[in-house]
Amino acid sequence: MREDACVGCGQRQLNSPAEGKVIRVASAGERKKMNNGEVAAVLADIARLLELEGDDAFRIRAYRKAAQSVEDLDGDVNEYYREGRLREIPGVGESIARAVAELVSTGRSGTHEALKKEAPPELSAVIEVPGIGRRTALKVHKALGATTIEEFRRAARSHRIRKVRGLGERTEQNILASIDRHLARQEEVRVPIDRARAVARDLMGYLSGCEGLARADVVGSLRRWKALVADVNVLAAADDPEAVVDCFCRSPLCRTVRERDGRHARVTTRHRIDATLDVARPEDYGFHMVWATGSREHLDGLCERAKGRGVRLGEGGYVVEATGERRPFATEPELYAALGLEYVPPELREGAGEVTAARQGTLPGLIEPGDIRGDLHVHTAWSDGSGTIQEMAMAARAMGYEYLAVCDHSRSLHIAHGLSVERLRDQMTEIDEVNDTLEGFTVLKGSEVDILADGSLDLPDDVLADLDIVVGSVHTQMRQEADVITRRVLRALENDYLTVLAHPTARILGGREPMALDMDRTIAAAREHGKVLEVNAYPDRLDLSDAHVRKAMDAGAMIAIDTDAHSAAELCFMEYGVHNARRGWATKARTLNTLSCDALREFLDRR
Ligand SMILES: [Zn+2]
Ligand SMILES: [Zn+2]
């Protein structure tokens, strides 16, 4: 898969493989013009702060309405200002027009600044903690200067809140309990990787316009491609960290600032996902990349390794024990090399044996997105997809693929317009016709055949025999007991015509628990019968999971990374599948759809 190939959904790598990409540096003195969204964000923030202060409800509504109008505006708000037409924007009266004029001409708003001084944005995060309340928060803030959730917690723990006029011991205990509950709940919130990546993309786009920024990279669990992530973490390099932190906190994407200091900030974005920014010095950027990427278990492994070499590794950097000398690392590979280790790709940094392997030089040669030569499981408008066969084929070819297997649903899956035998035969005819028009690209005839409750397949053998590839899946009676469902899937794996077992556990992240399938037995059977286990790349499936891919690799089984795309745009989900497979140490040699079309045909003909 070529990296620039996903025309349909505009996916791009956020970071380059080993090191971050350098992004545009704004030239000194260049002030970025505020766009509609940014002006709207300030107006909305004024409304929020007025509300905090308990201001007149009419005034609050006016700002909120104006913010909405500016956001929905067809033209550029700067044009409206230049032409003296600000009052023409619905909901913009005299005083708001003045505020907007000030914003677009100077980039600041006196009203906004004054309000922020009264009630800093961090305070909103405190007020949002259920059980604290606006009035109490303001009282504590004014009396003790506490602003962030952490400061409120400290104030409560050191019994300073009970001494504030009008508050007492009970209020103090309430605040503490509310904060603890709130933080515990936040720990549990995880979002699917595609949503987090969309936020990261917007954030990186915005940051690239921040003055003085030398580079920025997505780090944390998102860089490790975990299926579910808690927040978006960004690392930046700049000589003036404070200016970049300031720019980050002023992003229209940011709803509330939760913490900030000269080098770090945590905000809650408008998408309700938290985002953090850390700013490092360029000469020690590599160390911070490793540190901010994690995981904790991986870092523990590195610290252990460092200790054995007389080096103290920690928050404070890389310090040689004997001399106390602190060594900076501009790039990640330099740090790994200093520890006598091979470079460890981010997806492997989970404390699952990668440090030992890096020391022994036995890290796997991981599959790369560019190794993928085709997609073996997609749907068309013949069943529940939206594209025609031709459209899907053209999109796949534009991605640099050699083949695409059309696997629409089989007859018993009525809910997804499963194909009757007759319609399946009609579809095969259409595939022949499409193939006649394509050069250097092959559409394979396939079917996503339902594995029925007893483990038999939903199509008779003579029909299966006419297909190029058969993908089998469980879509019904998924709550069968472990032994029943395992025997059901094992029976399907014994069918000579089945090649791929699709989305093996049928899990939906955040939606449906995995089936009780015994994965060890399933993997062993797949290996025994020469069957292939799918890594379904749909971002809320990622099934096989990373842990199951690792088991499959350890057992010597084959995988196929397929998107299960229901439209041409979804072919781009491939990257989620590839990176998820990399988390399971998957190699190119054990991934079916890295084969050339001829080699694939040979493999399929062997059944
Ligand atoms: Zn399916
Ligand atoms: Zn499917």
mmCIF file of N, CA and C in Angstrom, residues 169-236:
data_model
loop_
_atom_site.group_PDB
_atom_site.id
_atom_site.type_symbol
_atom_site.label_atom_id
_atom_site.label_comp_id
_atom_site.label_asym_id
_atom_site.label_seq_id
_atom_site.Cartn_x
_atom_site.Cartn_y
_atom_site.Cartn_z
ATOM 1 N N GLU A 169 -16.186 21.858 57.011
ATOM 2 C CA GLU A 169 -15.545 20.559 56.903
ATOM 3 C C GLU A 169 -16.297 19.653 55.928
ATOM 4 N N ARG A 170 -17.634 19.738 55.976
ATOM 5 C CA ARG A 170 -18.413 18.860 55.103
ATOM 6 C C ARG A 170 -18.184 19.169 53.633
ATOM 7 N N THR A 171 -18.171 20.473 53.341
ATOM 8 C CA THR A 171 -17.917 20.879 51.950
ATOM 9 C C THR A 171 -16.544 20.365 51.517
ATOM 10 N N GLU A 172 -15.602 20.491 52.410
ATOM 11 C CA GLU A 172 -14.240 20.065 52.085
ATOM 12 C C GLU A 172 -14.190 18.565 51.765
ATOM 13 N N GLN A 173 -14.861 17.775 52.603
ATOM 14 C CA GLN A 173 -14.871 16.329 52.363
ATOM 15 C C GLN A 173 -15.593 15.992 51.063
ATOM 16 N N ASN A 174 -16.660 16.756 50.823
ATOM 17 C CA ASN A 174 -17.411 16.595 49.583
ATOM 18 C C ASN A 174 -16.547 16.822 48.358
ATOM 19 N N ILE A 175 -15.801 17.912 48.415
ATOM 20 C CA ILE A 175 -14.932 18.270 47.278
ATOM 21 C C ILE A 175 -13.927 17.155 47.030
ATOM 22 N N LEU A 176 -13.325 16.672 48.111
ATOM 23 C CA LEU A 176 -12.310 15.631 47.970
ATOM 24 C C LEU A 176 -12.912 14.349 47.380
ATOM 25 N N ALA A 177 -14.060 13.949 47.900
ATOM 26 C CA ALA A 177 -14.698 12.720 47.407
ATOM 27 C C ALA A 177 -15.105 12.888 45.945
ATOM 28 N N SER A 178 -15.637 14.066 45.605
ATOM 29 C CA SER A 178 -16.068 14.299 44.219
ATOM 30 C C SER A 178 -14.889 14.206 43.265
ATOM 31 N N ILE A 179 -13.772 14.799 43.658
ATOM 32 C CA ILE A 179 -12.591 14.786 42.778
ATOM 33 C C ILE A 179 -12.081 13.352 42.610
ATOM 34 N N ASP A 180 -12.005 12.602 43.686
ATOM 35 C CA ASP A 180 -11.505 11.227 43.594
ATOM 36 C C ASP A 180 -12.387 10.375 42.683
ATOM 37 N N ARG A 181 -13.692 10.524 42.850
ATOM 38 C CA ARG A 181 -14.629 9.775 42.002
ATOM 39 C C ARG A 181 -14.449 10.153 40.538
ATOM 40 N N HIS A 182 -14.349 11.469 40.320
ATOM 41 C CA HIS A 182 -14.224 11.989 38.962
ATOM 42 C C HIS A 182 -12.952 11.463 38.289
ATOM 43 N N LEU A 183 -11.841 11.505 38.997
ATOM 44 C CA LEU A 183 -10.570 11.051 38.416
ATOM 45 C C LEU A 183 -10.602 9.554 38.130
ATOM 46 N N ALA A 184 -11.225 8.798 39.034
ATOM 47 C CA ALA A 184 -11.307 7.350 38.825
ATOM 48 C C ALA A 184 -12.115 7.050 37.572
ATOM 49 N N ARG A 185 -13.193 7.799 37.366
ATOM 50 C CA ARG A 185 -14.024 7.572 36.189
ATOM 51 C C ARG A 185 -13.264 7.914 34.922
ATOM 52 N N GLN A 186 -12.508 9.016 34.983
ATOM 53 C CA GLN A 186 -11.768 9.443 33.793
ATOM 54 C C GLN A 186 -10.767 8.404 33.336
ATOM 55 N N GLU A 187 -10.160 7.725 34.296
ATOM 56 C CA GLU A 187 -9.193 6.687 33.980
ATOM 57 C C GLU A 187 -9.780 5.655 33.026
ATOM 58 N N GLU A 188 -11.093 5.421 33.176
ATOM 59 C CA GLU A 188 -11.712 4.337 32.430
ATOM 60 C C GLU A 188 -12.123 4.729 31.010
ATOM 61 N N VAL A 189 -12.181 6.023 30.748
ATOM 62 C CA VAL A 189 -12.667 6.449 29.440
ATOM 63 C C VAL A 189 -11.628 6.164 28.356
ATOM 64 N N ARG A 190 -12.026 5.421 27.374
ATOM 65 C CA ARG A 190 -11.126 5.114 26.264
ATOM 66 C C ARG A 190 -11.912 5.330 24.968
ATOM 67 N N VAL A 191 -11.247 5.846 23.948
ATOM 68 C CA VAL A 191 -11.932 6.028 22.677
ATOM 69 C C VAL A 191 -11.248 5.193 21.601
ATOM 70 N N PRO A 192 -11.997 4.809 20.563
ATOM 71 C CA PRO A 192 -11.391 4.032 19.479
ATOM 72 C C PRO A 192 -10.301 4.837 18.781
ATOM 73 N N ILE A 193 -9.341 4.118 18.269
ATOM 74 C CA ILE A 193 -8.149 4.733 17.705
ATOM 75 C C ILE A 193 -8.465 5.696 16.545
ATOM 76 N N ASP A 194 -9.469 5.397 15.733
ATOM 77 C CA ASP A 194 -9.718 6.275 14.581
ATOM 78 C C ASP A 194 -10.217 7.640 15.040
ATOM 79 N N ARG A 195 -11.014 7.662 16.098
ATOM 80 C CA ARG A 195 -11.481 8.951 16.612
ATOM 81 C C ARG A 195 -10.325 9.749 17.190
ATOM 82 N N ALA A 196 -9.471 9.081 17.916
ATOM 83 C CA ALA A 196 -8.330 9.776 18.520
ATOM 84 C C ALA A 196 -7.385 10.298 17.445
ATOM 85 N N ARG A 197 -7.216 9.517 16.374
ATOM 86 C CA ARG A 197 -6.323 9.957 15.298
ATOM 87 C C ARG A 197 -6.879 11.169 14.569
ATOM 88 N N ALA A 198 -8.204 11.230 14.445
ATOM 89 C CA ALA A 198 -8.808 12.392 13.785
ATOM 90 C C ALA A 198 -8.529 13.654 14.606
ATOM 91 N N VAL A 199 -8.646 13.535 15.921
ATOM 92 C CA VAL A 199 -8.349 14.679 16.790
ATOM 93 C C VAL A 199 -6.870 15.052 16.673
ATOM 94 N N ALA A 200 -6.020 14.022 16.662
ATOM 95 C CA ALA A 200 -4.579 14.268 16.564
ATOM 96 C C ALA A 200 -4.242 14.996 15.261
ATOM 97 N N ARG A 201 -4.899 14.582 14.180
ATOM 98 C CA ARG A 201 -4.635 15.209 12.887
ATOM 99 C C ARG A 201 -4.991 16.698 12.930
ATOM 100 N N ASP A 202 -6.155 17.020 13.487
ATOM 101 C CA ASP A 202 -6.561 18.423 13.589
ATOM 102 C C ASP A 202 -5.574 19.211 14.446
ATOM 103 N N LEU A 203 -5.187 18.599 15.541
ATOM 104 C CA LEU A 203 -4.290 19.259 16.480
ATOM 105 C C LEU A 203 -2.933 19.533 15.827
ATOM 106 N N MET A 204 -2.408 18.538 15.094
ATOM 107 C CA MET A 204 -1.112 18.704 14.433
ATOM 108 C C MET A 204 -1.206 19.786 13.361
ATOM 109 N N GLY A 205 -2.341 19.828 12.665
ATOM 110 C CA GLY A 205 -2.542 20.861 11.645
ATOM 111 C C GLY A 205 -2.509 22.233 12.283
ATOM 112 N N TYR A 206 -3.173 22.364 13.415
ATOM 113 C CA TYR A 206 -3.206 23.648 14.108
ATOM 114 C C TYR A 206 -1.819 24.016 14.613
ATOM 115 N N LEU A 207 -1.143 23.061 15.243
ATOM 116 C CA LEU A 207 0.172 23.335 15.850
ATOM 117 C C LEU A 207 1.189 23.789 14.807
ATOM 118 N N SER A 208 1.045 23.269 13.588
ATOM 119 C CA SER A 208 2.030 23.620 12.560
ATOM 120 C C SER A 208 2.026 25.126 12.296
ATOM 121 N N GLY A 209 0.971 25.815 12.711
ATOM 122 C CA GLY A 209 0.938 27.272 12.531
ATOM 123 C C GLY A 209 1.434 28.035 13.745
ATOM 124 N N CYS A 210 1.825 27.336 14.793
ATOM 125 C CA CYS A 210 2.283 28.015 16.008
ATOM 126 C C CYS A 210 3.701 28.541 15.809
ATOM 127 N N GLU A 211 3.892 29.769 16.192
ATOM 128 C CA GLU A 211 5.187 30.409 15.999
ATOM 129 C C GLU A 211 6.279 29.726 16.823
ATOM 130 N N GLY A 212 7.440 29.548 16.218
ATOM 131 C CA GLY A 212 8.588 29.050 16.973
ATOM 132 C C GLY A 212 8.640 27.559 17.168
ATOM 133 N N LEU A 213 7.692 26.838 16.545
ATOM 134 C CA LEU A 213 7.672 25.386 16.706
ATOM 135 C C LEU A 213 8.633 24.747 15.713
ATOM 136 N N ALA A 214 9.587 23.954 16.208
ATOM 137 C CA ALA A 214 10.545 23.328 15.298
ATOM 138 C C ALA A 214 9.994 22.024 14.747
ATOM 139 N N ARG A 215 9.316 21.252 15.587
ATOM 140 C CA ARG A 215 8.725 20.002 15.142
ATOM 141 C C ARG A 215 7.706 19.529 16.163
ATOM 142 N N ALA A 216 6.868 18.615 15.732
ATOM 143 C CA ALA A 216 5.886 18.059 16.659
ATOM 144 C C ALA A 216 5.555 16.641 16.215
ATOM 145 N N ASP A 217 5.302 15.776 17.182
ATOM 146 C CA ASP A 217 4.972 14.383 16.884
ATOM 147 C C ASP A 217 3.896 13.883 17.835
ATOM 148 N N VAL A 218 3.086 12.988 17.314
ATOM 149 C CA VAL A 218 2.142 12.292 18.186
ATOM 150 C C VAL A 218 2.922 11.223 18.922
ATOM 151 N N VAL A 219 2.737 11.121 20.205
ATOM 152 C CA VAL A 219 3.435 10.117 21.011
ATOM 153 C C VAL A 219 2.390 9.313 21.800
ATOM 154 N N GLY A 220 2.792 8.688 22.875
ATOM 155 C CA GLY A 220 1.846 7.966 23.735
ATOM 156 C C GLY A 220 1.257 6.729 23.080
ATOM 157 N N SER A 221 0.123 6.271 23.629
ATOM 158 C CA SER A 221 -0.446 5.011 23.157
ATOM 159 C C SER A 221 -0.964 5.127 21.725
ATOM 160 N N LEU A 222 -1.259 6.348 21.283
ATOM 161 C CA LEU A 222 -1.703 6.528 19.902
ATOM 162 C C LEU A 222 -0.552 6.208 18.936
ATOM 163 N N ARG A 223 0.651 6.588 19.306
ATOM 164 C CA ARG A 223 1.806 6.266 18.458
ATOM 165 C C ARG A 223 2.089 4.772 18.492
ATOM 166 N N ARG A 224 1.731 4.132 19.586
ATOM 167 C CA ARG A 224 1.911 2.678 19.673
ATOM 168 C C ARG A 224 0.739 1.943 19.022
ATOM 169 N N TRP A 225 -0.232 2.670 18.521
ATOM 170 C CA TRP A 225 -1.394 2.126 17.808
ATOM 171 C C TRP A 225 -2.232 1.193 18.676
ATOM 172 N N LYS A 226 -2.424 1.559 19.927
ATOM 173 C CA LYS A 226 -3.333 0.771 20.756
ATOM 174 C C LYS A 226 -4.753 0.935 20.218
ATOM 175 N N ALA A 227 -5.550 -0.119 20.342
ATOM 176 C CA ALA A 227 -6.897 -0.101 19.764
ATOM 177 C C ALA A 227 -7.789 0.931 20.442
ATOM 178 N N LEU A 228 -7.608 1.115 21.735
ATOM 179 C CA LEU A 228 -8.383 2.105 22.480
ATOM 180 C C LEU A 228 -7.402 2.996 23.215
ATOM 181 N N VAL A 229 -7.628 4.285 23.152
ATOM 182 C CA VAL A 229 -6.697 5.183 23.831
ATOM 183 C C VAL A 229 -7.449 6.138 24.749
ATOM 184 N N ALA A 230 -6.742 6.608 25.780
ATOM 185 C CA ALA A 230 -7.370 7.485 26.769
ATOM 186 C C ALA A 230 -7.233 8.952 26.382
ATOM 187 N N ASP A 231 -6.145 9.297 25.725
ATOM 188 C CA ASP A 231 -5.935 10.697 25.355
ATOM 189 C C ASP A 231 -4.945 10.795 24.204
ATOM 190 N N VAL A 232 -4.830 11.992 23.657
ATOM 191 C CA VAL A 232 -3.907 12.251 22.548
ATOM 192 C C VAL A 232 -2.697 12.978 23.126
ATOM 193 N N ASN A 233 -1.508 12.431 22.918
ATOM 194 C CA ASN A 233 -0.298 13.063 23.462
ATOM 195 C C ASN A 233 0.569 13.578 22.341
ATOM 196 N N VAL A 234 1.017 14.809 22.480
ATOM 197 C CA VAL A 234 1.878 15.408 21.462
ATOM 198 C C VAL A 234 3.161 15.885 22.131
ATOM 199 N N LEU A 235 4.269 15.632 21.449
ATOM 200 C CA LEU A 235 5.561 16.157 21.897
ATOM 201 C C LEU A 235 6.019 17.178 20.863
ATOM 202 N N ALA A 236 6.544 18.303 21.329
ATOM 203 C CA ALA A 236 7.017 19.324 20.413
ATOM 204 C C ALA A 236 8.418 19.743 20.810
#
